[in-house]
Coordinates of C-alpha atoms and ligand atoms in Angstrom, one line a residue:
M7 CA 129.4 55.3 150.9
A8 CA 129.1 58.7 149.6
P9 CA 124.3 59.9 151.3
K10 CA 121.7 57.9 149.7
L11 CA 119.7 61.6 150.4
T12 CA 119.4 63.8 147.1
M13 CA 119.1 67.8 148.9
D14 CA 115.6 67.2 147.4
K15 CA 114.5 64.3 148.5
F16 CA 115.5 66.1 151.5
V17 CA 114.2 68.6 151.4
S18 CA 110.9 66.8 150.5
L19 CA 111.3 64.3 154.2
C20 CA 112.0 67.7 156.1
K21 CA 109.1 69.4 155.1
R22 CA 107.0 65.8 154.8
R23 CA 107.4 64.6 158.3
G24 CA 108.2 68.3 160.5
F25 CA 112.0 68.9 160.3
V26 CA 111.8 71.9 157.9
F27 CA 109.1 74.6 157.0
Q28 CA 109.9 77.9 154.2
G29 CA 109.9 80.7 157.4
S30 CA 106.3 82.2 156.7
E31 CA 104.7 79.9 154.1
I32 CA 101.4 81.3 154.4
Y33 CA 103.0 84.6 153.2
G34 CA 105.1 82.7 150.5
G35 CA 108.2 82.1 152.4
I36 CA 110.8 84.9 152.9
G37 CA 114.5 83.7 151.7
G38 CA 117.2 81.8 153.6
F39 CA 114.8 81.6 156.9
W40 CA 113.4 78.3 158.4
D41 CA 111.0 77.0 160.8
Y42 CA 112.3 74.3 162.4
G43 CA 109.3 71.4 163.7
P44 CA 107.3 69.5 166.2
L45 CA 111.0 66.6 165.2
G46 CA 113.0 69.3 163.7
V47 CA 113.4 71.0 167.3
E48 CA 114.4 68.1 168.7
L49 CA 116.9 66.5 167.0
K50 CA 118.7 70.6 166.7
N51 CA 118.3 70.9 171.0
N52 CA 120.0 67.4 171.3
I53 CA 123.4 68.3 168.5
K54 CA 122.9 71.0 170.7
R55 CA 123.2 69.3 173.8
A56 CA 125.9 67.3 172.8
W57 CA 128.3 69.5 172.2
W58 CA 127.7 71.6 175.7
K59 CA 128.3 67.9 176.9
A60 CA 131.6 67.5 174.8
V61 CA 132.9 71.1 175.6
V62 CA 132.0 71.4 178.4
Q63 CA 130.5 69.7 180.7
E64 CA 133.4 67.1 179.5
R65 CA 136.7 69.7 179.6
P66 CA 138.1 70.8 183.0
D67 CA 138.4 74.5 181.3
M68 CA 135.6 75.8 179.5
V69 CA 132.7 76.9 180.5
G70 CA 129.3 78.6 178.7
L71 CA 127.9 82.5 177.7
D72 CA 125.3 83.4 176.9
A73 CA 125.6 87.3 175.2
A74 CA 123.2 89.9 174.0
I75 CA 122.6 89.1 170.6
V76 CA 121.8 93.1 169.6
M77 CA 125.8 94.5 171.6
N78 CA 127.4 97.9 171.7
P79 CA 127.8 99.5 167.5
R80 CA 131.6 99.2 168.4
V81 CA 131.9 96.3 169.1
W82 CA 131.7 95.8 165.2
V83 CA 133.9 98.4 164.3
A84 CA 136.2 96.9 166.8
S85 CA 136.0 93.5 165.2
G86 CA 136.3 95.1 161.8
H87 CA 132.8 93.6 160.5
V88 CA 131.5 97.3 160.0
E89 CA 134.7 97.8 157.7
T90 CA 135.2 94.3 156.2
F91 CA 132.7 92.2 156.0
A92 CA 131.2 92.4 153.5
D93 CA 130.6 91.0 149.4
P94 CA 131.2 91.6 145.7
M95 CA 127.5 91.6 144.6
V96 CA 126.7 92.4 140.8
D97 CA 123.3 92.7 139.1
C98 CA 122.0 91.1 135.8
K99 CA 120.9 94.9 133.7
S100 CA 118.8 91.9 131.5
C101 CA 117.0 89.6 133.8
K102 CA 117.7 91.6 137.2
R103 CA 119.4 89.1 138.5
R104 CA 121.5 89.4 141.5
F105 CA 124.8 87.1 142.2
R106 CA 128.0 87.3 144.4
A107 CA 130.8 87.7 142.3
D108 CA 133.8 85.8 144.0
E109 CA 131.4 82.9 143.9
L110 CA 130.1 83.8 140.1
A111 CA 133.6 84.3 139.5
R112 CA 134.6 80.7 141.3
E113 CA 132.3 78.9 139.2
H114 CA 131.8 80.2 135.5
P115 CA 134.9 81.7 135.2
E116 CA 135.2 84.2 132.0
P117 CA 136.8 83.1 129.2
E118 CA 139.9 84.6 129.0
A119 CA 140.6 83.6 132.6
A120 CA 140.2 80.2 130.8
H121 CA 143.3 80.3 128.7
G122 CA 145.6 81.5 131.7
H123 CA 145.1 85.3 130.2
A124 CA 145.0 87.7 133.4
P125 CA 141.8 86.9 134.8
P126 CA 139.4 90.1 134.3
A127 CA 138.3 90.6 138.3
Y128 CA 135.3 90.2 137.9
P129 CA 132.5 87.9 135.3
T130 CA 130.9 91.0 133.1
R131 CA 129.1 88.4 131.8
C132 CA 125.4 87.2 133.0
P133 CA 125.6 83.4 133.7
E134 CA 121.5 82.4 133.0
C135 CA 121.3 84.5 130.0
G136 CA 124.5 85.9 128.8
G137 CA 123.0 89.3 130.0
E138 CA 125.5 92.6 131.2
L139 CA 126.1 92.1 134.6
T140 CA 126.7 95.8 136.5
A141 CA 130.5 96.9 137.9
P142 CA 130.6 94.7 141.8
R143 CA 129.4 97.0 144.9
M144 CA 130.4 96.0 148.4
F145 CA 127.5 94.7 150.5
N146 CA 127.7 94.3 154.5
L147 CA 126.6 91.4 155.2
M148 CA 125.2 92.8 159.1
F149 CA 121.5 93.5 159.6
R150 CA 120.8 96.7 160.4
T151 CA 118.4 97.6 163.6
Y152 CA 117.5 101.3 165.2
V153 CA 118.1 100.6 169.3
G154 CA 115.3 103.4 171.6
P155 CA 112.1 105.1 169.9
I156 CA 113.3 106.3 166.6
D157 CA 110.9 105.2 163.6
V158 CA 113.3 105.6 160.2
E159 CA 110.7 105.7 157.7
A160 CA 108.9 108.3 159.4
E161 CA 111.1 110.9 160.5
F162 CA 111.9 111.2 156.9
T163 CA 109.1 111.2 155.2
R164 CA 108.2 113.4 157.9
A165 CA 111.5 115.5 156.8
I166 CA 111.0 115.5 153.0
Q167 CA 106.9 116.4 153.7
E168 CA 108.0 119.5 155.1
L169 CA 111.2 120.7 153.6
Q170 CA 109.1 121.1 150.1
G171 CA 108.6 125.2 149.8
E172 CA 112.1 124.8 152.4
D173 CA 115.4 126.7 150.8
W174 CA 117.9 124.3 150.0
E175 CA 120.4 125.0 152.9
R176 CA 118.3 124.4 156.0
A177 CA 116.8 121.0 154.0
S178 CA 120.0 119.7 153.8
A179 CA 121.3 120.9 157.3
R180 CA 118.0 119.1 158.8
I181 CA 118.7 115.8 156.7
R182 CA 122.2 115.5 157.6
D183 CA 121.6 116.0 161.6
L184 CA 118.1 113.0 161.0
K185 CA 121.5 111.3 159.5
D186 CA 123.3 111.7 162.8
E187 CA 121.0 110.7 164.8
L188 CA 120.4 107.3 162.8
D189 CA 123.4 106.5 163.5
R190 CA 123.8 106.9 167.0
A191 CA 120.6 104.5 167.1
T192 CA 121.9 102.0 165.2
A193 CA 123.4 98.6 166.1
Y194 CA 123.1 95.6 164.0
L195 CA 121.9 91.6 164.5
R196 CA 125.2 89.8 165.4
P197 CA 127.1 88.0 162.9
E198 CA 128.7 85.6 164.1
T199 CA 128.5 85.5 168.2
A200 CA 131.9 85.6 168.7
Q201 CA 132.6 88.3 170.1
G202 CA 129.7 88.2 173.0
I203 CA 132.7 86.1 174.0
F204 CA 135.4 88.6 173.5
V205 CA 133.5 92.0 174.9
N206 CA 133.0 88.9 178.7
F207 CA 136.7 88.2 178.6
D208 CA 137.1 89.8 181.7
N209 CA 134.5 89.3 183.7
V210 CA 134.2 85.0 182.7
Q211 CA 137.7 85.2 183.9
T212 CA 137.0 86.5 187.3
T213 CA 134.5 85.2 188.3
S214 CA 135.0 82.4 187.4
R215 CA 139.8 82.4 188.1
K216 CA 140.3 80.1 185.1
K217 CA 143.1 79.9 184.3
L218 CA 145.1 79.4 181.6
P219 CA 144.6 77.5 179.3
F220 CA 140.4 77.8 179.2
G221 CA 137.5 78.7 176.9
I222 CA 134.2 79.6 176.7
A223 CA 131.5 78.4 174.6
Q224 CA 128.1 79.9 173.0
I225 CA 124.9 78.9 171.4
G226 CA 122.8 81.0 169.9
K227 CA 121.8 82.9 167.0
A228 CA 124.1 85.0 164.4
F229 CA 122.5 86.5 161.2
R230 CA 124.4 87.9 158.1
N231 CA 122.0 89.7 155.1
E232 CA 123.7 86.9 152.5
V233 CA 123.4 88.1 148.8
T234 CA 123.1 84.7 147.6
P235 CA 121.3 82.4 150.2
G236 CA 120.1 79.0 149.3
N237 CA 121.3 75.0 149.4
F238 CA 118.3 75.0 151.7
I239 CA 118.9 75.4 155.6
F240 CA 123.0 75.9 154.0
R241 CA 123.5 79.1 153.9
D242 CA 120.5 80.8 156.0
R243 CA 120.0 84.9 156.9
E244 CA 119.2 83.3 160.8
F245 CA 121.0 79.9 161.3
E246 CA 122.8 79.2 165.1
Q247 CA 125.8 78.9 165.4
M248 CA 128.6 76.8 168.1
E249 CA 131.4 79.1 167.9
I250 CA 134.3 78.5 171.4
E251 CA 137.0 81.4 172.1
F252 CA 139.8 78.8 173.2
F253 CA 142.5 82.0 175.1
C254 CA 146.1 80.6 175.8
R255 CA 149.6 81.4 175.9
P256 CA 150.9 83.1 172.8
G257 CA 153.7 79.7 170.9
T258 CA 151.7 77.2 172.5
D259 CA 148.6 78.4 170.1
E260 CA 149.8 75.6 166.9
E261 CA 149.6 72.6 169.7
W262 CA 146.3 73.9 170.7
H263 CA 145.3 75.1 167.2
R264 CA 145.5 71.7 166.4
H265 CA 144.2 69.4 169.2
W266 CA 140.7 71.5 168.7
V267 CA 141.4 70.5 165.1
E268 CA 141.7 67.0 166.5
E269 CA 139.2 67.4 168.9
R270 CA 135.8 68.3 167.0
Y271 CA 137.0 65.1 163.6
S272 CA 136.1 63.8 166.8
W273 CA 132.5 64.8 167.5
Y274 CA 131.8 64.6 164.2
R275 CA 132.7 60.9 164.2
R276 CA 132.0 60.3 167.1
Y277 CA 127.4 61.1 166.6
G278 CA 128.0 59.2 163.3
I279 CA 128.7 60.6 160.3
R280 CA 131.6 58.3 159.0
E281 CA 134.6 59.1 157.7
E282 CA 134.5 58.8 154.0
N283 CA 132.3 61.3 154.3
L284 CA 134.2 64.8 156.0
R285 CA 137.5 65.6 155.8
V286 CA 139.7 68.2 157.4
R287 CA 141.0 71.4 154.9
R288 CA 143.3 74.1 155.3
L289 CA 142.7 77.2 154.4
E290 CA 144.9 79.0 151.5
P291 CA 146.1 82.1 152.9
D292 CA 143.7 84.5 150.4
E293 CA 140.9 82.4 151.7
L294 CA 141.6 83.7 155.9
A295 CA 139.5 85.9 157.0
H296 CA 141.0 89.3 157.9
Y297 CA 141.2 87.8 162.3
A298 CA 142.7 84.7 161.1
K299 CA 146.6 83.5 160.9
D300 CA 145.9 80.0 159.7
T301 CA 142.4 78.3 158.5
Y302 CA 141.4 74.5 159.3
E303 CA 137.6 73.5 157.2
I304 CA 135.4 70.7 158.6
E305 CA 134.0 69.6 155.4
Y306 CA 131.1 66.8 154.7
L307 CA 130.2 65.6 151.0
F308 CA 126.8 67.6 151.1
P309 CA 124.8 66.6 147.4
M310 CA 126.4 70.7 146.3
G311 CA 130.0 69.0 146.9
W312 CA 132.3 69.6 149.3
S313 CA 131.3 72.3 152.3
E314 CA 132.4 73.7 156.0
L315 CA 130.8 72.5 158.4
E316 CA 132.7 74.1 161.2
G317 CA 135.7 76.7 160.8
I318 CA 138.7 76.1 163.1
A319 CA 140.6 79.4 163.1
N320 CA 143.8 80.3 164.6
R321 CA 142.6 84.5 165.5
T322 CA 145.9 85.2 167.6
D323 CA 145.0 87.6 170.2
F324 CA 143.6 90.0 167.5
D325 CA 139.9 90.5 168.9
L326 CA 141.0 91.0 172.5
R327 CA 143.7 93.7 171.8
R328 CA 141.0 95.6 169.1
H329 CA 138.5 96.0 172.0
S330 CA 141.0 96.7 175.1
E331 CA 141.9 99.8 171.5
Y332 CA 139.1 100.6 171.4
S333 CA 137.4 100.2 174.5
G334 CA 140.1 101.2 176.8
R335 CA 139.9 99.2 178.8
Q336 CA 142.6 95.7 179.2
L337 CA 141.4 92.7 177.8
T338 CA 144.6 90.6 179.9
Y339 CA 145.1 88.3 181.6
F340 CA 147.5 88.5 184.9
D341 CA 150.2 85.2 184.8
D342 CA 150.4 85.1 188.5
E343 CA 153.7 83.5 188.1
T344 CA 156.2 85.6 186.3
G345 CA 153.9 88.4 187.6
E346 CA 153.8 89.8 184.2
H347 CA 150.0 90.7 181.7
I348 CA 149.7 88.7 178.6
V349 CA 147.3 88.9 176.0
P350 CA 146.3 85.3 175.4
Y351 CA 146.2 83.8 171.3
V352 CA 142.7 82.3 170.5
I353 CA 141.8 79.3 168.7
E354 CA 137.9 79.6 167.7
P355 CA 135.9 76.1 167.0
S356 CA 133.0 77.6 164.8
A357 CA 129.9 75.6 164.0
G358 CA 126.7 75.6 162.5
V359 CA 124.0 74.0 164.1
D360 CA 121.4 73.9 161.4
R361 CA 124.2 73.0 158.2
C362 CA 125.0 70.5 162.0
F363 CA 120.8 69.5 161.7
M364 CA 121.6 68.9 157.5
A365 CA 124.9 66.7 156.9
F366 CA 123.7 64.3 160.7
M367 CA 121.1 63.1 158.7
M368 CA 122.0 63.2 155.6
D369 CA 124.5 60.9 156.9
A370 CA 121.7 59.0 158.5
Y371 CA 119.7 58.5 155.9
D372 CA 119.5 54.8 154.4
E373 CA 117.8 52.0 152.8
E374 CA 116.9 49.3 152.4
E375 CA 115.3 46.4 150.6
V376 CA 113.1 44.9 153.4
R377 CA 111.1 41.9 151.6
G378 CA 110.6 43.2 148.6
E379 CA 108.7 46.5 149.7
T380 CA 111.7 49.4 150.3
R381 CA 112.2 51.2 153.9
A382 CA 113.9 54.6 153.7
V383 CA 115.8 54.7 157.4
L384 CA 117.5 57.6 159.3
R385 CA 120.2 56.2 161.3
L386 CA 119.9 58.8 163.8
H387 CA 123.1 58.6 166.6
P388 CA 120.4 57.3 169.7
A389 CA 121.3 61.3 171.8
L390 CA 120.6 62.9 168.2
A391 CA 116.7 61.7 168.1
P392 CA 114.0 63.4 167.7
V393 CA 111.7 60.9 169.3
K394 CA 113.7 58.1 171.3
V395 CA 110.8 55.9 172.2
A396 CA 107.4 55.5 170.1
V397 CA 105.3 53.7 171.7
L398 CA 102.7 51.3 169.6
P399 CA 99.4 49.7 170.9
L400 CA 98.8 46.6 168.2
S401 CA 95.7 47.8 167.4
R402 CA 92.9 50.0 168.8
H403 CA 90.7 47.3 170.5
E404 CA 89.4 48.2 173.3
D405 CA 91.0 45.8 175.9
L406 CA 94.7 46.9 174.3
V407 CA 94.7 50.9 175.0
P408 CA 94.2 51.5 178.0
V409 CA 97.0 49.3 178.6
A410 CA 99.4 51.3 176.0
R411 CA 98.3 54.5 177.4
R412 CA 99.8 53.5 181.2
V413 CA 102.9 51.9 179.5
W414 CA 103.3 55.7 177.6
D415 CA 102.7 57.6 180.6
L416 CA 105.3 55.1 183.0
L417 CA 107.8 56.6 179.5
R418 CA 107.7 59.4 179.3
P419 CA 108.7 61.3 182.2
H420 CA 112.1 60.2 181.0
F421 CA 112.3 60.3 177.4
M422 CA 110.8 62.1 174.4
T423 CA 108.2 59.5 172.8
Q424 CA 105.4 59.0 170.3
Y425 CA 102.4 57.6 170.7
D426 CA 101.0 55.9 167.5
D427 CA 97.9 53.6 166.8
A428 CA 96.8 54.9 163.8
Q429 CA 97.4 52.5 160.0
S430 CA 98.9 48.6 160.2
I431 CA 101.3 47.4 162.3
G432 CA 104.1 47.3 159.5
R433 CA 103.3 51.0 158.3
R434 CA 103.7 52.3 161.9
Y435 CA 107.1 50.6 162.5
R436 CA 109.0 51.8 158.4
R437 CA 107.0 56.2 159.8
Q438 CA 109.5 55.5 163.4
D439 CA 112.5 54.1 160.9
E440 CA 112.1 57.9 158.1
I441 CA 112.4 59.8 161.5
G442 CA 114.9 58.3 163.1
T443 CA 112.9 56.3 166.4
P444 CA 115.2 53.6 168.3
Y445 CA 113.1 52.1 170.1
C446 CA 109.2 50.6 169.9
V447 CA 107.5 49.1 172.0
T448 CA 104.7 47.3 171.2
I449 CA 101.4 46.0 173.1
D450 CA 100.0 43.1 171.7
F451 CA 97.0 40.9 173.4
D452 CA 100.0 38.6 175.2
T453 CA 100.3 41.9 176.8
L454 CA 97.4 41.9 178.4
Q455 CA 97.9 38.0 180.4
D456 CA 102.0 38.7 181.3
E457 CA 102.3 42.1 181.5
A458 CA 105.3 42.2 179.1
V459 CA 105.6 44.3 175.9
T460 CA 108.3 43.9 172.6
I461 CA 111.4 46.5 172.2
R462 CA 111.7 46.3 168.7
D463 CA 115.0 47.3 166.9
R464 CA 115.0 50.2 163.9
D465 CA 118.8 49.5 163.2
S466 CA 118.8 45.9 163.3
M467 CA 114.9 45.0 163.7
A468 CA 115.5 42.6 166.1
Q469 CA 112.5 42.5 168.1
V470 CA 112.5 41.1 172.3
R471 CA 109.7 40.8 175.1
V472 CA 109.7 42.9 178.2
P473 CA 109.2 42.4 181.2
I474 CA 106.4 46.5 182.2
A475 CA 107.9 46.6 185.1
N476 CA 111.0 46.3 182.8
L477 CA 111.3 48.7 180.1
V478 CA 111.9 52.0 182.1
S479 CA 115.8 50.0 182.3
A480 CA 115.9 48.0 179.6
L481 CA 115.7 51.2 177.0
K482 CA 118.1 53.4 179.3
E483 CA 120.5 50.6 178.7
R484 CA 120.0 50.6 175.0
L485 CA 119.6 54.1 174.3
G486 CA 122.9 54.4 176.9
D487 CA 124.0 58.3 177.7
P488 CA 122.1 60.4 176.4
Ligands
GAP508 N1 133.3 83.6 164.9 C1 133.8 82.8 163.6 C2 133.1 83.2 162.1 O1 131.8 83.3 162.0 P1 132.0 81.6 159.8 O2 132.6 80.5 159.1 O3 131.9 82.2 158.8 O4 132.7 82.1 161.8 C3 131.7 79.5 161.2 O5 130.9 81.6 160.6 C4 129.9 78.8 160.9 O6 128.6 78.9 160.8 C5 130.2 77.9 159.1 O7 131.3 77.4 159.9 C6 128.6 77.6 159.4 O8 128.7 76.2 159.7 C7 128.3 78.7 159.9 N2 127.6 79.7 159.5 C8 127.9 80.8 158.5 N3 127.5 81.9 157.9 C9 126.1 80.1 158.0 C10 124.7 80.6 156.8 N4 125.3 81.5 156.3 N5 123.6 79.6 157.3 C11 124.7 78.7 157.6 N6 125.3 78.8 159.1 C12 126.7 79.1 159.0

């Protein structure tokens, strides 16, 4: 069954229920940046926890890392990002819209291309207004910043002011000096978390004393100055990645590549994504990144069509060799059986937290008819659900409130909970269903007599009565291992 949430409905649900807000909304927003609200941050943390559990905690051959976002800029020269991490950009001379030329070429092939003649490299006409497009310019996606007490704008403004009346030779020498100073202070916000792992290969390997094959996992922010961010949180300028660099012996890389494609596919299934909305696609040679020998993508059937959730690349020994060359430090593994220093090959499963967020929510969303009304329910896996248990007193009656508060106090140390006493109990169940709360605990007048409460199941809507004394264990048993 294809997901029931359209993009508009999804965006509206995220805003209305406090999952995702537009970044800096009160100032009109800022393209490609999003803020996660109270429920969003819970879901995001749960996704990251589920990933970490599967790829670090449960495996004997993995360790974790949390490297800095800003790295020595030579890292990005060695990795190839300074030279090649760029998209072709074109502007419409009439309506001033900006496009990625490669996307335009794919989505709106020019008529000659459609008739089988040699296509022009990129379209020349604006798909919106038909105006003439500029020639494509390569645009590096890395965000630049400056490290240390240097204020670029102020420095240039001062230089230009001082220049007035001076001769051009002195002026250009001064601008050259300033440019050198800026180059020395330039750094980048990382466009992928991967490089933090490669540069720490030796540190991690020697301190954790891991033998090949082993992997290093990391979750963290990444930044790309995307030409056309869009599709809500699908393509952002600030996003989070969950990346693994798995180091293995050359020659075993293809086998490990297959292993990781299966592992990662199973993880999405384990946390509830339906088989029919998930597929694995092998990239064509012309789609491969500069470092990859082979790549599989795990794709999800988003409202805009099949799109990448995660890439699993065979990066060979490209990165370790390049960092050895550029840093002068040998990033090799000493094989004590053969006495050889080898450069491991790397398999890299790289997932986006924001895209997982979208896929898990979209796949979990369901609508059904219940007693003549439509019930919207988010059938999230209990481990991912932002709120695990809602505490609902039947009413605000003065006799019920103290008992309900006592039950809430009892549950809060164990589960993420919500207390809700506003409006009818039916409406409160619907509110919890829509945010994916697996269980509601209702306190009614019988509770005052029998010290028992009702547990109501989100999916089946079945209700069972449980003594308050057994409530924590009854819920733990139902929720399973988070
Ligand atoms: N280290 C490899 C790497 O970064 P990638 O395919 O460019 O590979 C990996 O990115 C994952 O990061 C993607 O599969 C996607 O889930 C996520 N991702 C990449 N760019 C993104 C963006 N602009 N917004 C949100 N997620 C993004």
